[in-house]
PDB file of C-alpha atoms and ligand atoms in Angstrom:
ATOM      1  CA  MET Y   1     210.815-297.992  13.473  1.00 49.00           C
ATOM      2  CA  ALA Y   2     209.611-298.307  17.024  1.00 54.00           C
ATOM      3  CA  PRO Y   3     209.006-295.193  18.940  1.00 51.00           C
ATOM      4  CA  THR Y   4     212.088-293.879  20.800  1.00 57.00           C
ATOM      5  CA  PRO Y   5     211.604-294.705  24.494  1.00 62.00           C
ATOM      6  CA  SER Y   6     211.236-291.920  26.933  1.00 71.00           C
ATOM      7  CA  SER Y   7     213.614-293.217  29.332  1.00 87.00           C
ATOM      8  CA  PRO Y   8     216.980-295.257  28.683  1.00 93.00           C
ATOM      9  CA  GLU Y   9     217.059-298.662  27.892  1.00 97.00           C
ATOM     10  CA  ILE Y  10     218.034-301.289  30.408  1.00 98.00           C
ATOM     11  CA  THR Y  11     220.184-303.823  29.110  1.00 98.00           C
ATOM     12  CA  ILE Y  12     221.435-306.927  30.296  1.00 99.00           C
ATOM     13  CA  VAL Y  13     224.499-308.110  27.250  1.00 99.00           C
ATOM     14  CA  THR Y  14     225.824-311.637  28.351  1.00 98.00           C
ATOM     15  CA  GLY Y  15     228.969-313.102  27.579  1.00 98.00           C
ATOM     16  CA  ALA Y  16     229.704-309.525  27.277  1.00 98.00           C
ATOM     17  CA  SER Y  17     233.416-309.945  28.407  1.00 98.00           C
ATOM     18  CA  ARG Y  18     234.807-310.361  25.044  1.00 96.00           C
ATOM     19  CA  GLY Y  19     233.694-311.342  21.293  1.00 96.00           C
ATOM     20  CA  ILE Y  20     230.365-310.158  19.860  1.00 98.00           C
ATOM     21  CA  GLY Y  21     228.911-309.263  23.358  1.00 98.00           C
ATOM     22  CA  LEU Y  22     231.583-306.696  23.988  1.00 98.00           C
ATOM     23  CA  ALA Y  23     231.346-305.330  20.795  1.00 98.00           C
ATOM     24  CA  ILE Y  24     227.595-305.232  21.736  1.00 98.00           C
ATOM     25  CA  ALA Y  25     228.026-303.853  25.052  1.00 98.00           C
ATOM     26  CA  HIS Y  26     230.180-300.650  23.523  1.00 98.00           C
ATOM     27  CA  ALA Y  27     227.316-300.250  20.465  1.00 98.00           C
ATOM     28  CA  PHE Y  28     224.779-299.911  23.539  1.00 98.00           C
ATOM     29  CA  ALA Y  29     226.853-298.355  26.014  1.00 98.00           C
ATOM     30  CA  ALA Y  30     227.161-294.902  22.931  1.00 98.00           C
ATOM     31  CA  LEU Y  31     223.595-295.196  22.734  1.00 97.00           C
ATOM     32  CA  GLY Y  32     223.601-293.912  26.607  1.00 97.00           C
ATOM     33  CA  HIS Y  33     221.805-297.437  27.905  1.00 98.00           C
ATOM     34  CA  ARG Y  34     221.905-298.915  31.209  1.00 98.00           C
ATOM     35  CA  LEU Y  35     224.154-301.635  30.847  1.00 98.00           C
ATOM     36  CA  LEU Y  36     224.353-304.924  32.826  1.00 98.00           C
ATOM     37  CA  LEU Y  37     227.072-307.035  31.954  1.00 98.00           C
ATOM     38  CA  VAL Y  38     227.297-310.662  32.885  1.00 98.00           C
ATOM     39  CA  ALA Y  39     229.847-313.700  31.648  1.00 98.00           C
ATOM     40  CA  ARG Y  40     231.436-315.728  34.361  1.00 98.00           C
ATOM     41  CA  ASP Y  41     235.380-314.505  34.768  1.00 98.00           C
ATOM     42  CA  GLY Y  42     234.505-311.388  36.768  1.00 98.00           C
ATOM     43  CA  ASP Y  43     238.282-310.349  36.492  1.00 98.00           C
ATOM     44  CA  ARG Y  44     238.072-309.953  32.968  1.00 98.00           C
ATOM     45  CA  LEU Y  45     234.347-308.726  32.740  1.00 98.00           C
ATOM     46  CA  GLY Y  46     235.765-305.908  34.990  1.00 98.00           C
ATOM     47  CA  THR Y  47     238.352-305.001  32.761  1.00 98.00           C
ATOM     48  CA  ALA Y  48     236.024-304.742  29.834  1.00 98.00           C
ATOM     49  CA  ALA Y  49     233.613-303.076  31.760  1.00 98.00           C
ATOM     50  CA  ARG Y  50     235.722-300.246  32.679  1.00 98.00           C
ATOM     51  CA  ALA Y  51     236.712-299.921  28.676  1.00 98.00           C
ATOM     52  CA  VAL Y  52     233.017-300.066  28.211  1.00 98.00           C
ATOM     53  CA  ALA Y  53     232.077-297.006  30.361  1.00 98.00           C
ATOM     54  CA  ALA Y  54     234.881-294.803  28.722  1.00 96.00           C
ATOM     55  CA  ALA Y  55     233.774-295.251  25.597  1.00 93.00           C
ATOM     56  CA  GLY Y  56     229.487-294.222  26.625  1.00 96.00           C
ATOM     57  CA  ALA Y  57     230.292-291.767  29.315  1.00 96.00           C
ATOM     58  CA  ALA Y  58     229.977-288.868  27.343  1.00 97.00           C
ATOM     59  CA  ALA Y  59     226.501-290.659  26.106  1.00 97.00           C
ATOM     60  CA  GLY Y  60     225.472-291.129  29.268  1.00 96.00           C
ATOM     61  CA  ALA Y  61     225.863-294.580  29.671  1.00 97.00           C
ATOM     62  CA  ALA Y  62     225.815-296.578  33.377  1.00 98.00           C
ATOM     63  CA  ILE Y  63     227.525-300.251  33.243  1.00 98.00           C
ATOM     64  CA  GLU Y  64     227.570-302.697  35.953  1.00 98.00           C
ATOM     65  CA  THR Y  65     228.588-306.247  36.030  1.00 98.00           C
ATOM     66  CA  PHE Y  66     227.356-309.398  37.066  1.00 98.00           C
ATOM     67  CA  ALA Y  67     229.739-312.565  37.643  1.00 98.00           C
ATOM     68  CA  VAL Y  68     228.120-315.443  37.018  1.00 98.00           C
ATOM     69  CA  ASP Y  69     227.703-319.488  35.596  1.00 98.00           C
ATOM     70  CA  LEU Y  70     224.687-319.440  33.362  1.00 98.00           C
ATOM     71  CA  ARG Y  71     224.749-323.208  33.153  1.00 98.00           C
ATOM     72  CA  ASP Y  72     222.652-322.564  36.232  1.00 98.00           C
ATOM     73  CA  ASP Y  73     219.222-322.650  36.028  1.00 98.00           C
ATOM     74  CA  ALA Y  74     219.114-320.236  39.419  1.00 98.00           C
ATOM     75  CA  ALA Y  75     221.472-317.160  37.297  1.00 98.00           C
ATOM     76  CA  PRO Y  76     219.407-315.684  34.649  1.00 98.00           C
ATOM     77  CA  ALA Y  77     217.161-314.441  37.319  1.00 98.00           C
ATOM     78  CA  ALA Y  78     219.955-313.549  39.564  1.00 98.00           C
ATOM     79  CA  ALA Y  79     220.701-311.379  37.267  1.00 98.00           C
ATOM     80  CA  VAL Y  80     217.191-309.695  36.439  1.00 98.00           C
ATOM     81  CA  ALA Y  81     217.521-309.133  40.305  1.00 98.00           C
ATOM     82  CA  ALA Y  82     220.843-307.839  39.950  1.00 98.00           C
ATOM     83  CA  ALA Y  83     220.386-305.156  36.771  1.00 98.00           C
ATOM     84  CA  THR Y  84     216.879-304.511  38.670  1.00 98.00           C
ATOM     85  CA  ARG Y  85     218.375-302.945  41.919  1.00 98.00           C
ATOM     86  CA  CYS Y  86     220.593-301.748  40.272  1.00 98.00           C
ATOM     87  CA  PHE Y  87     218.605-299.143  36.952  1.00 98.00           C
ATOM     88  CA  GLY Y  88     215.366-301.279  37.483  1.00 98.00           C
ATOM     89  CA  ALA Y  89     213.411-303.798  35.064  1.00 98.00           C
ATOM     90  CA  PRO Y  90     216.032-304.350  31.872  1.00 98.00           C
ATOM     91  CA  THR Y  91     213.898-303.607  29.023  1.00 98.00           C
ATOM     92  CA  VAL Y  92     216.277-305.828  26.433  1.00 98.00           C
ATOM     93  CA  VAL Y  93     217.952-308.749  27.241  1.00 99.00           C
ATOM     94  CA  VAL Y  94     221.192-309.586  24.691  1.00 99.00           C
ATOM     95  CA  ASP Y  95     221.149-313.422  25.180  1.00 99.00           C
ATOM     96  CA  ASN Y  96     224.689-313.653  23.320  1.00 98.00           C
ATOM     97  CA  ALA Y  97     227.353-315.868  26.215  1.00 98.00           C
ATOM     98  CA  GLY Y  98     228.256-319.310  24.645  1.00 97.00           C
ATOM     99  CA  THR Y  99     230.599-321.214  24.184  1.00 94.00           C
ATOM    100  CA  ALA Y 100     231.055-323.702  20.997  1.00 91.00           C
ATOM    101  CA  PRO Y 101     232.411-327.522  21.595  1.00 90.00           C
ATOM    102  CA  SER Y 102     233.875-328.860  18.532  1.00 86.00           C
ATOM    103  CA  ASP Y 103     234.328-332.653  18.291  1.00 87.00           C
ATOM    104  CA  LYS Y 104     233.169-336.178  15.681  1.00 90.00           C
ATOM    105  CA  ILE Y 105     230.295-337.554  16.999  1.00 96.00           C
ATOM    106  CA  GLU Y 106     231.725-340.812  18.860  1.00 97.00           C
ATOM    107  CA  ARG Y 107     233.435-338.111  20.975  1.00 95.00           C
ATOM    108  CA  THR Y 108     230.036-335.557  21.302  1.00 97.00           C
ATOM    109  CA  THR Y 109     228.719-336.471  24.854  1.00 97.00           C
ATOM    110  CA  PRO Y 110     225.221-336.125  26.908  1.00 97.00           C
ATOM    111  CA  ALA Y 111     227.377-333.634  29.483  1.00 97.00           C
ATOM    112  CA  MET Y 112     228.253-332.063  26.491  1.00 97.00           C
ATOM    113  CA  LEU Y 113     225.170-331.634  24.634  1.00 97.00           C
ATOM    114  CA  HIS Y 114     223.612-330.772  28.458  1.00 98.00           C
ATOM    115  CA  ASP Y 115     225.790-328.535  28.816  1.00 97.00           C
ATOM    116  CA  THR Y 116     225.668-326.718  25.522  1.00 98.00           C
ATOM    117  CA  PHE Y 117     221.597-326.899  25.539  1.00 98.00           C
ATOM    118  CA  ALA Y 118     221.850-325.184  29.139  1.00 98.00           C
ATOM    119  CA  LEU Y 119     223.839-322.473  28.159  1.00 98.00           C
ATOM    120  CA  HIS Y 120     221.882-321.791  24.473  1.00 98.00           C
ATOM    121  CA  VAL Y 121     218.430-322.598  25.221  1.00 98.00           C
ATOM    122  CA  GLY Y 122     218.285-322.804  29.388  1.00 98.00           C
ATOM    123  CA  ALA Y 123     219.209-319.232  29.557  1.00 98.00           C
ATOM    124  CA  PRO Y 124     217.513-317.516  27.706  1.00 99.00           C
ATOM    125  CA  LEU Y 125     214.197-319.400  28.380  1.00 98.00           C
ATOM    126  CA  GLY Y 126     215.385-318.555  32.377  1.00 98.00           C
ATOM    127  CA  PHE Y 127     215.357-314.681  30.993  1.00 99.00           C
ATOM    128  CA  ALA Y 128     211.971-314.489  29.353  1.00 98.00           C
ATOM    129  CA  ARG Y 129     210.867-315.999  32.728  1.00 98.00           C
ATOM    130  CA  ALA Y 130     212.342-313.191  34.708  1.00 98.00           C
ATOM    131  CA  CYS Y 131     212.306-310.056  32.069  1.00 98.00           C
ATOM    132  CA  VAL Y 132     208.454-310.841  30.838  1.00 98.00           C
ATOM    133  CA  PRO Y 133     206.102-310.042  33.718  1.00 98.00           C
ATOM    134  CA  ALA Y 134     207.929-306.210  34.130  1.00 98.00           C
ATOM    135  CA  MET Y 135     207.438-306.105  29.902  1.00 98.00           C
ATOM    136  CA  LYS Y 136     203.936-307.039  29.835  1.00 98.00           C
ATOM    137  CA  ALA Y 137     203.255-304.198  32.410  1.00 98.00           C
ATOM    138  CA  ALA Y 138     205.191-301.833  30.562  1.00 97.00           C
ATOM    139  CA  GLY Y 139     203.293-302.927  26.959  1.00 97.00           C
ATOM    140  CA  ARG Y 140     207.639-302.867  25.910  1.00 96.00           C
ATOM    141  CA  GLY Y 141     210.623-305.084  25.563  1.00 98.00           C
ATOM    142  CA  CYS Y 142     213.560-306.838  23.381  1.00 98.00           C
ATOM    143  CA  LEU Y 143     214.685-310.552  23.680  1.00 98.00           C
ATOM    144  CA  LEU Y 144     217.656-311.030  21.189  1.00 98.00           C
ATOM    145  CA  HIS Y 145     218.917-313.839  20.732  1.00 98.00           C
ATOM    146  CA  LEU Y 146     222.901-314.132  19.215  1.00 98.00           C
ATOM    147  CA  ALA Y 147     221.880-317.368  17.736  1.00 98.00           C
ATOM    148  CA  SER Y 148     223.575-318.627  14.255  1.00 98.00           C
ATOM    149  CA  THR Y 149     223.844-319.961  10.768  1.00 98.00           C
ATOM    150  CA  ALA Y 150     224.112-323.560  13.218  1.00 97.00           C
ATOM    151  CA  GLY Y 151     220.870-322.490  14.026  1.00 98.00           C
ATOM    152  CA  LEU Y 152     219.317-323.094  10.179  1.00 98.00           C
ATOM    153  CA  ARG Y 153     221.459-325.485   9.185  1.00 95.00           C
ATOM    154  CA  GLY Y 154     224.173-328.327   9.771  1.00 95.00           C
ATOM    155  CA  TYR Y 155     227.752-327.961  10.068  1.00 90.00           C
ATOM    156  CA  PRO Y 156     229.668-331.139  10.078  1.00 89.00           C
ATOM    157  CA  PHE Y 157     231.845-331.656  14.243  1.00 88.00           C
ATOM    158  CA  THR Y 158     229.281-329.555  16.054  1.00 92.00           C
ATOM    159  CA  ALA Y 159     226.484-331.565  16.850  1.00 97.00           C
ATOM    160  CA  ALA Y 160     225.673-330.029  20.589  1.00 97.00           C
ATOM    161  CA  TYR Y 161     226.191-326.978  19.299  1.00 96.00           C
ATOM    162  CA  THR Y 162     224.192-326.878  16.262  1.00 97.00           C
ATOM    163  CA  ALA Y 163     221.719-328.685  18.035  1.00 98.00           C
ATOM    164  CA  ALA Y 164     221.084-326.267  20.158  1.00 98.00           C
ATOM    165  CA  LYS Y 165     221.477-323.081  17.846  1.00 98.00           C
ATOM    166  CA  HIS Y 166     218.624-325.181  16.553  1.00 98.00           C
ATOM    167  CA  GLY Y 167     216.773-324.560  20.290  1.00 98.00           C
ATOM    168  CA  MET Y 168     217.865-321.153  20.565  1.00 98.00           C
ATOM    169  CA  VAL Y 169     216.288-320.391  17.222  1.00 98.00           C
ATOM    170  CA  GLY Y 170     213.003-322.308  17.956  1.00 98.00           C
ATOM    171  CA  LEU Y 171     213.112-320.843  21.392  1.00 98.00           C
ATOM    172  CA  ALA Y 172     212.933-317.157  19.737  1.00 98.00           C
ATOM    173  CA  ARG Y 173     210.477-318.430  17.033  1.00 98.00           C
ATOM    174  CA  ALA Y 174     207.921-319.758  20.076  1.00 98.00           C
ATOM    175  CA  LEU Y 175     208.709-316.392  22.238  1.00 98.00           C
ATOM    176  CA  HIS Y 176     208.097-314.130  19.202  1.00 98.00           C
ATOM    177  CA  ALA Y 177     204.645-315.878  18.306  1.00 98.00           C
ATOM    178  CA  GLU Y 178     203.680-315.834  21.869  1.00 98.00           C
ATOM    179  CA  LEU Y 179     204.530-311.872  22.734  1.00 98.00           C
ATOM    180  CA  ARG Y 180     204.748-309.765  20.155  1.00 97.00           C
ATOM    181  CA  PRO Y 181     200.574-309.522  21.032  1.00 97.00           C
ATOM    182  CA  ALA Y 182     201.990-307.375  24.363  1.00 98.00           C
ATOM    183  CA  ARG Y 183     204.652-305.627  22.232  1.00 97.00           C
ATOM    184  CA  ILE Y 184     207.324-307.512  23.229  1.00 98.00           C
ATOM    185  CA  ASP Y 185     210.295-308.194  19.883  1.00 98.00           C
ATOM    186  CA  VAL Y 186     212.037-311.576  20.133  1.00 98.00           C
ATOM    187  CA  TYR Y 187     214.944-311.842  17.325  1.00 98.00           C
ATOM    188  CA  ALA Y 188     216.984-314.520  16.976  1.00 98.00           C
ATOM    189  CA  LEU Y 189     220.422-313.153  14.838  1.00 98.00           C
ATOM    190  CA  CYS Y 190     221.906-315.361  12.463  1.00 98.00           C
ATOM    191  CA  PRO Y 191     225.622-314.714  11.838  1.00 98.00           C
ATOM    192  CA  GLY Y 192     227.515-317.172  10.273  1.00 97.00           C
ATOM    193  CA  PHE Y 193     231.529-317.586  11.214  1.00 96.00           C
ATOM    194  CA  VAL Y 194     232.124-314.422  12.930  1.00 97.00           C
ATOM    195  CA  ASP Y 195     235.985-313.436  13.948  1.00 96.00           C
ATOM    196  CA  SER Y 196     236.150-314.158  17.940  1.00 92.00           C
ATOM    197  CA  ASP Y 197     237.572-316.285  20.500  1.00 88.00           C
ATOM    198  CA  ILE Y 198     234.954-318.887  19.954  1.00 86.00           C
ATOM    199  CA  THR Y 199     236.442-319.401  16.157  1.00 92.00           C
ATOM    200  CA  ARG Y 200     240.049-318.970  16.562  1.00 91.00           C
ATOM    201  CA  GLY Y 201     239.751-321.816  19.460  1.00 87.00           C
ATOM    202  CA  ALA Y 202     238.211-323.810  16.843  1.00 84.00           C
ATOM    203  CA  ALA Y 203     240.573-323.676  14.370  1.00 89.00           C
ATOM    204  CA  ALA Y 204     242.831-324.212  16.410  1.00 89.00           C
ATOM    205  CA  ALA Y 205     241.286-327.432  18.112  1.00 82.00           C
ATOM    206  CA  ILE Y 206     241.145-328.423  14.468  1.00 83.00           C
ATOM    207  CA  ALA Y 207     244.925-328.314  13.893  1.00 87.00           C
ATOM    208  CA  ALA Y 208     245.546-330.332  16.951  1.00 87.00           C
ATOM    209  CA  ARG Y 209     243.415-332.957  15.459  1.00 81.00           C
ATOM    210  CA  GLY Y 210     246.226-332.653  12.278  1.00 81.00           C
ATOM    211  CA  GLY Y 211     246.055-332.293   8.450  1.00 84.00           C
ATOM    212  CA  LEU Y 212     245.662-328.440   8.324  1.00 90.00           C
ATOM    213  CA  THR Y 213     246.939-325.441  10.135  1.00 94.00           C
ATOM    214  CA  ALA Y 214     245.160-323.458  12.790  1.00 94.00           C
ATOM    215  CA  ASP Y 215     244.805-320.223   9.410  1.00 94.00           C
ATOM    216  CA  GLU Y 216     244.441-322.932   6.723  1.00 94.00           C
ATOM    217  CA  ALA Y 217     241.545-324.062   8.824  1.00 92.00           C
ATOM    218  CA  PHE Y 218     240.375-320.381  10.148  1.00 93.00           C
ATOM    219  CA  ALA Y 219     240.774-319.828   6.745  1.00 95.00           C
ATOM    220  CA  ARG Y 220     238.029-322.450   5.487  1.00 92.00           C
ATOM    221  CA  MET Y 221     235.636-321.569   8.398  1.00 92.00           C
ATOM    222  CA  ALA Y 222     235.355-318.215   6.183  1.00 95.00           C
ATOM    223  CA  ALA Y 223     234.665-319.606   2.950  1.00 95.00           C
ATOM    224  CA  GLN Y 224     232.110-321.642   4.563  1.00 93.00           C
ATOM    225  CA  ASN Y 225     230.160-318.580   5.054  1.00 96.00           C
ATOM    226  CA  ARG Y 226     227.990-317.160   1.971  1.00 95.00           C
ATOM    227  CA  ILE Y 227     229.838-313.585   2.234  1.00 96.00           C
ATOM    228  CA  GLY Y 228     232.503-315.296   1.356  1.00 95.00           C
ATOM    229  CA  ARG Y 229     234.508-314.037   4.446  1.00 96.00           C
ATOM    230  CA  MET Y 230     234.370-313.941   8.142  1.00 96.00           C
ATOM    231  CA  HIS Y 231     232.173-311.178   9.472  1.00 97.00           C
ATOM    232  CA  THR Y 232     233.348-309.246  12.268  1.00 97.00           C
ATOM    233  CA  PRO Y 233     231.955-308.631  15.704  1.00 98.00           C
ATOM    234  CA  ALA Y 234     231.262-305.207  15.150  1.00 97.00           C
ATOM    235  CA  GLU Y 235     229.345-306.158  12.063  1.00 97.00           C
ATOM    236  CA  VAL Y 236     227.292-308.241  14.084  1.00 98.00           C
ATOM    237  CA  ALA Y 237     226.938-305.407  16.703  1.00 98.00           C
ATOM    238  CA  ALA Y 238     225.332-302.924  14.262  1.00 98.00           C
ATOM    239  CA  ALA Y 239     222.834-305.942  13.409  1.00 98.00           C
ATOM    240  CA  ALA Y 240     221.263-305.829  17.102  1.00 98.00           C
ATOM    241  CA  VAL Y 241     221.538-302.234  17.128  1.00 98.00           C
ATOM    242  CA  ARG Y 242     219.491-302.227  14.291  1.00 98.00           C
ATOM    243  CA  LEU Y 243     217.374-304.424  15.773  1.00 98.00           C
ATOM    244  CA  VAL Y 244     216.546-303.503  19.088  1.00 98.00           C
ATOM    245  CA  ARG Y 245     216.746-299.642  17.839  1.00 97.00           C
ATOM    246  CA  GLU Y 246     214.181-300.190  14.810  1.00 97.00           C
ATOM    247  CA  ARG Y 247     212.668-303.072  16.303  1.00 98.00           C
ATOM    248  CA  PRO Y 248     211.543-304.684  12.277  1.00 98.00           C
ATOM    249  CA  VAL Y 249     209.099-306.911  11.738  1.00 97.00           C
ATOM    250  CA  GLY Y 250     210.270-311.055  11.928  1.00 98.00           C
ATOM    251  CA  CYS Y 251     212.187-312.948  14.194  1.00 98.00           C
ATOM    252  CA  VAL Y 252     214.657-314.857  12.267  1.00 98.00           C
ATOM    253  CA  PHE Y 253     217.501-312.646  10.921  1.00 98.00           C
ATOM    254  CA  GLU Y 254     220.443-314.339   9.226  1.00 98.00           C
ATOM    255  CA  LEU Y 255     222.802-311.995   9.028  1.00 98.00           C
ATOM    256  CA  ASP Y 256     225.420-313.987   6.047  1.00 97.00           C
ATOM    257  CA  ARG Y 257     223.332-312.784   2.738  1.00 96.00           C
ATOM    258  CA  ASP Y 258     223.796-310.593   1.136  1.00 94.00           C
ATOM    259  CA  PRO Y 259     221.944-308.462   2.089  1.00 96.00           C
ATOM    260  CA  PRO Y 260     220.880-309.378   5.689  1.00 97.00           C
ATOM    261  CA  ALA Y 261     217.985-310.701   5.638  1.00 97.00           C
ATOM    262  CA  PHE Y 262     214.490-312.148   7.690  1.00 98.00           C
ATOM    263  CA  VAL Y 263     213.973-315.499   7.145  1.00 96.00           C
ATOM    264  CA  ASP Y 264     210.475-315.437   8.737  1.00 80.00           C
TER     265      ASP Y 264
HETATM  266  N1  LIG X   1     232.184-316.667  16.864  1.00 92.58           N
HETATM  267  C1  LIG X   1     231.118-317.323  16.158  1.00 92.58           C
HETATM  268  O1  LIG X   1     231.628-317.472  14.777  1.00 92.58           O
HETATM  269  C2  LIG X   1     230.058-317.142  16.112  1.00 92.58           C
HETATM  270  C3  LIG X   1     229.282-317.472  15.112  1.00 92.58           C
HETATM  271  C4  LIG X   1     227.860-317.348  15.008  1.00 92.58           C
HETATM  272  C5  LIG X   1     227.264-317.236  16.307  1.00 92.58           C
HETATM  273  N2  LIG X   1     228.032-316.934  17.051  1.00 92.58           N
HETATM  274  C6  LIG X   1     227.440-317.067  18.984  1.00 92.58           C
HETATM  275  O2  LIG X   1     227.612-315.640  19.412  1.00 92.58           O
HETATM  276  C7  LIG X   1     227.733-315.385  20.641  1.00 92.58           C
HETATM  277  C8  LIG X   1     229.203-315.385  21.046  1.00 92.58           C
HETATM  278  O3  LIG X   1     229.961-315.704  20.716  1.00 92.58           O
HETATM  279  P1  LIG X   1     231.570-315.403  20.588  1.00 92.58           P
HETATM  280  O4  LIG X   1     232.507-315.727  19.519  1.00 92.58           O
HETATM  281  O5  LIG X   1     231.602-314.058  20.973  1.00 92.58           O
HETATM  282  O6  LIG X   1     232.567-316.013  21.731  1.00 92.58           O
HETATM  283  P2  LIG X   1     233.675-315.399  22.810  1.00 92.58           P
HETATM  284  O7  LIG X   1     234.721-314.730  22.462  1.00 92.58           O
HETATM  285  O8  LIG X   1     234.316-316.901  22.878  1.00 92.58           O
HETATM  286  O9  LIG X   1     233.304-315.315  24.062  1.00 92.58           O
HETATM  287  C9  LIG X   1     231.419-316.153  24.648  1.00 92.58           C
HETATM  288  C10 LIG X   1     232.071-315.107  26.035  1.00 92.58           C
HETATM  289  O10 LIG X   1     230.544-315.914  26.887  1.00 92.58           O
HETATM  290  C11 LIG X   1     230.827-315.998  28.408  1.00 92.58           C
HETATM  291  N3  LIG X   1     230.298-317.582  28.828  1.00 92.58           N
HETATM  292  C12 LIG X   1     231.228-318.687  28.182  1.00 92.58           C
HETATM  293  N4  LIG X   1     230.188-319.185  28.678  1.00 92.58           N
HETATM  294  C13 LIG X   1     229.218-318.737  29.631  1.00 92.58           C
HETATM  295  C14 LIG X   1     228.189-319.817  31.070  1.00 92.58           C
HETATM  296  N5  LIG X   1     228.789-321.047  31.182  1.00 92.58           N
HETATM  297  N6  LIG X   1     228.066-318.661  31.572  1.00 92.58           N
HETATM  298  C15 LIG X   1     228.468-316.555  31.339  1.00 92.58           C
HETATM  299  N7  LIG X   1     229.018-316.643  30.454  1.00 92.58           N
HETATM  300  C16 LIG X   1     229.470-317.028  29.358  1.00 92.58           C
HETATM  301  C17 LIG X   1     232.125-315.547  27.977  1.00 92.58           C
HETATM  302  O11 LIG X   1     232.702-315.230  29.050  1.00 92.58           O
HETATM  303  P3  LIG X   1     233.410-316.393  30.721  1.00 92.58           P
HETATM  304  O12 LIG X   1     234.262-317.248  29.288  1.00 92.58           O
HETATM  305  O13 LIG X   1     233.985-315.408  31.428  1.00 92.58           O
HETATM  306  O14 LIG X   1     232.217-316.519  30.996  1.00 92.58           O
HETATM  307  C18 LIG X   1     232.366-314.458  26.778  1.00 92.58           C
HETATM  308  O15 LIG X   1     232.034-313.259  27.532  1.00 92.58           O
HETATM  309  C19 LIG X   1     227.707-316.882  21.469  1.00 92.58           C
HETATM  310  O16 LIG X   1     226.297-317.223  21.504  1.00 92.58           O
HETATM  311  C20 LIG X   1     228.144-317.827  19.606  1.00 92.58           C
HETATM  312  O17 LIG X   1     226.671-319.037  19.827  1.00 92.58           O
HETATM  313  C21 LIG X   1     229.519-316.892  16.951  1.00 92.58           C
END
């Protein structure tokens, strides 16, 4: 296990207003992290931040928010500057913000591909560029990409998302190889389908195309997980906490296995 840092971790969690990111924010707040929560919708982010702050108060957590669209190239550096003003240089970044466009290939446009890559690959690259100098100077740091089994294998009707998640996993592998000598740990955490707004939205989109109800589509997605059921956001958050606290050797950690394991 990595030595416990003498000062609290300064952690950015993107996509922290709901779903997996919100569960991760709660989990790190319970450990007393200084947290900058990032998403686009400032009102929803504020509501999330108040709940996280209340839950983390006993542990001494401190919570700030930064509302920004991470598809903008300048956004990661701006978020890192905000975290640094509030707490000091970030020691952990959880690149979790994501959308999952789903459609057949004939309707998958270059704009969808560009947007999805900007969020799932461009933003993590931007956070790494902005954070790594201070992490190198400190001799420690952690970059955690919330990837997916869609970054390891192909799923139908998700060409842009599957390609972007493969890009996110590839970026993590490259950063891991480059930054491990500098004692910066880089992980790609890969769950299968998780019960969240993205999944419920995908089930609704499938139902709208006809043939299945949203509940049937949801059940079919759950059945595609090797573990035979949906992951919960809390289960993904527990894996994120384990990686960030224990810093095991490895890079790509697949949650949709029994037991979960590094695949490389
Ligand atoms: N759900 C699954 O089955 C599943 C499985 C494997 C991996 N994942 C990955 O886990 C991550 C979180 O997914 P989730 O299921 O928790 O999704 P979710 O419930 O839809 O939450 C997505 C979060 O990302 C934020 N976000 C979306 N677009 C953004 C943008 N352009 N800039 C900044 N923030 C943005 C959202 O807030 P705003 O809309 O306010 O911006 C929200 O906080 C994603 O990267 C996803 O690919 C999900």
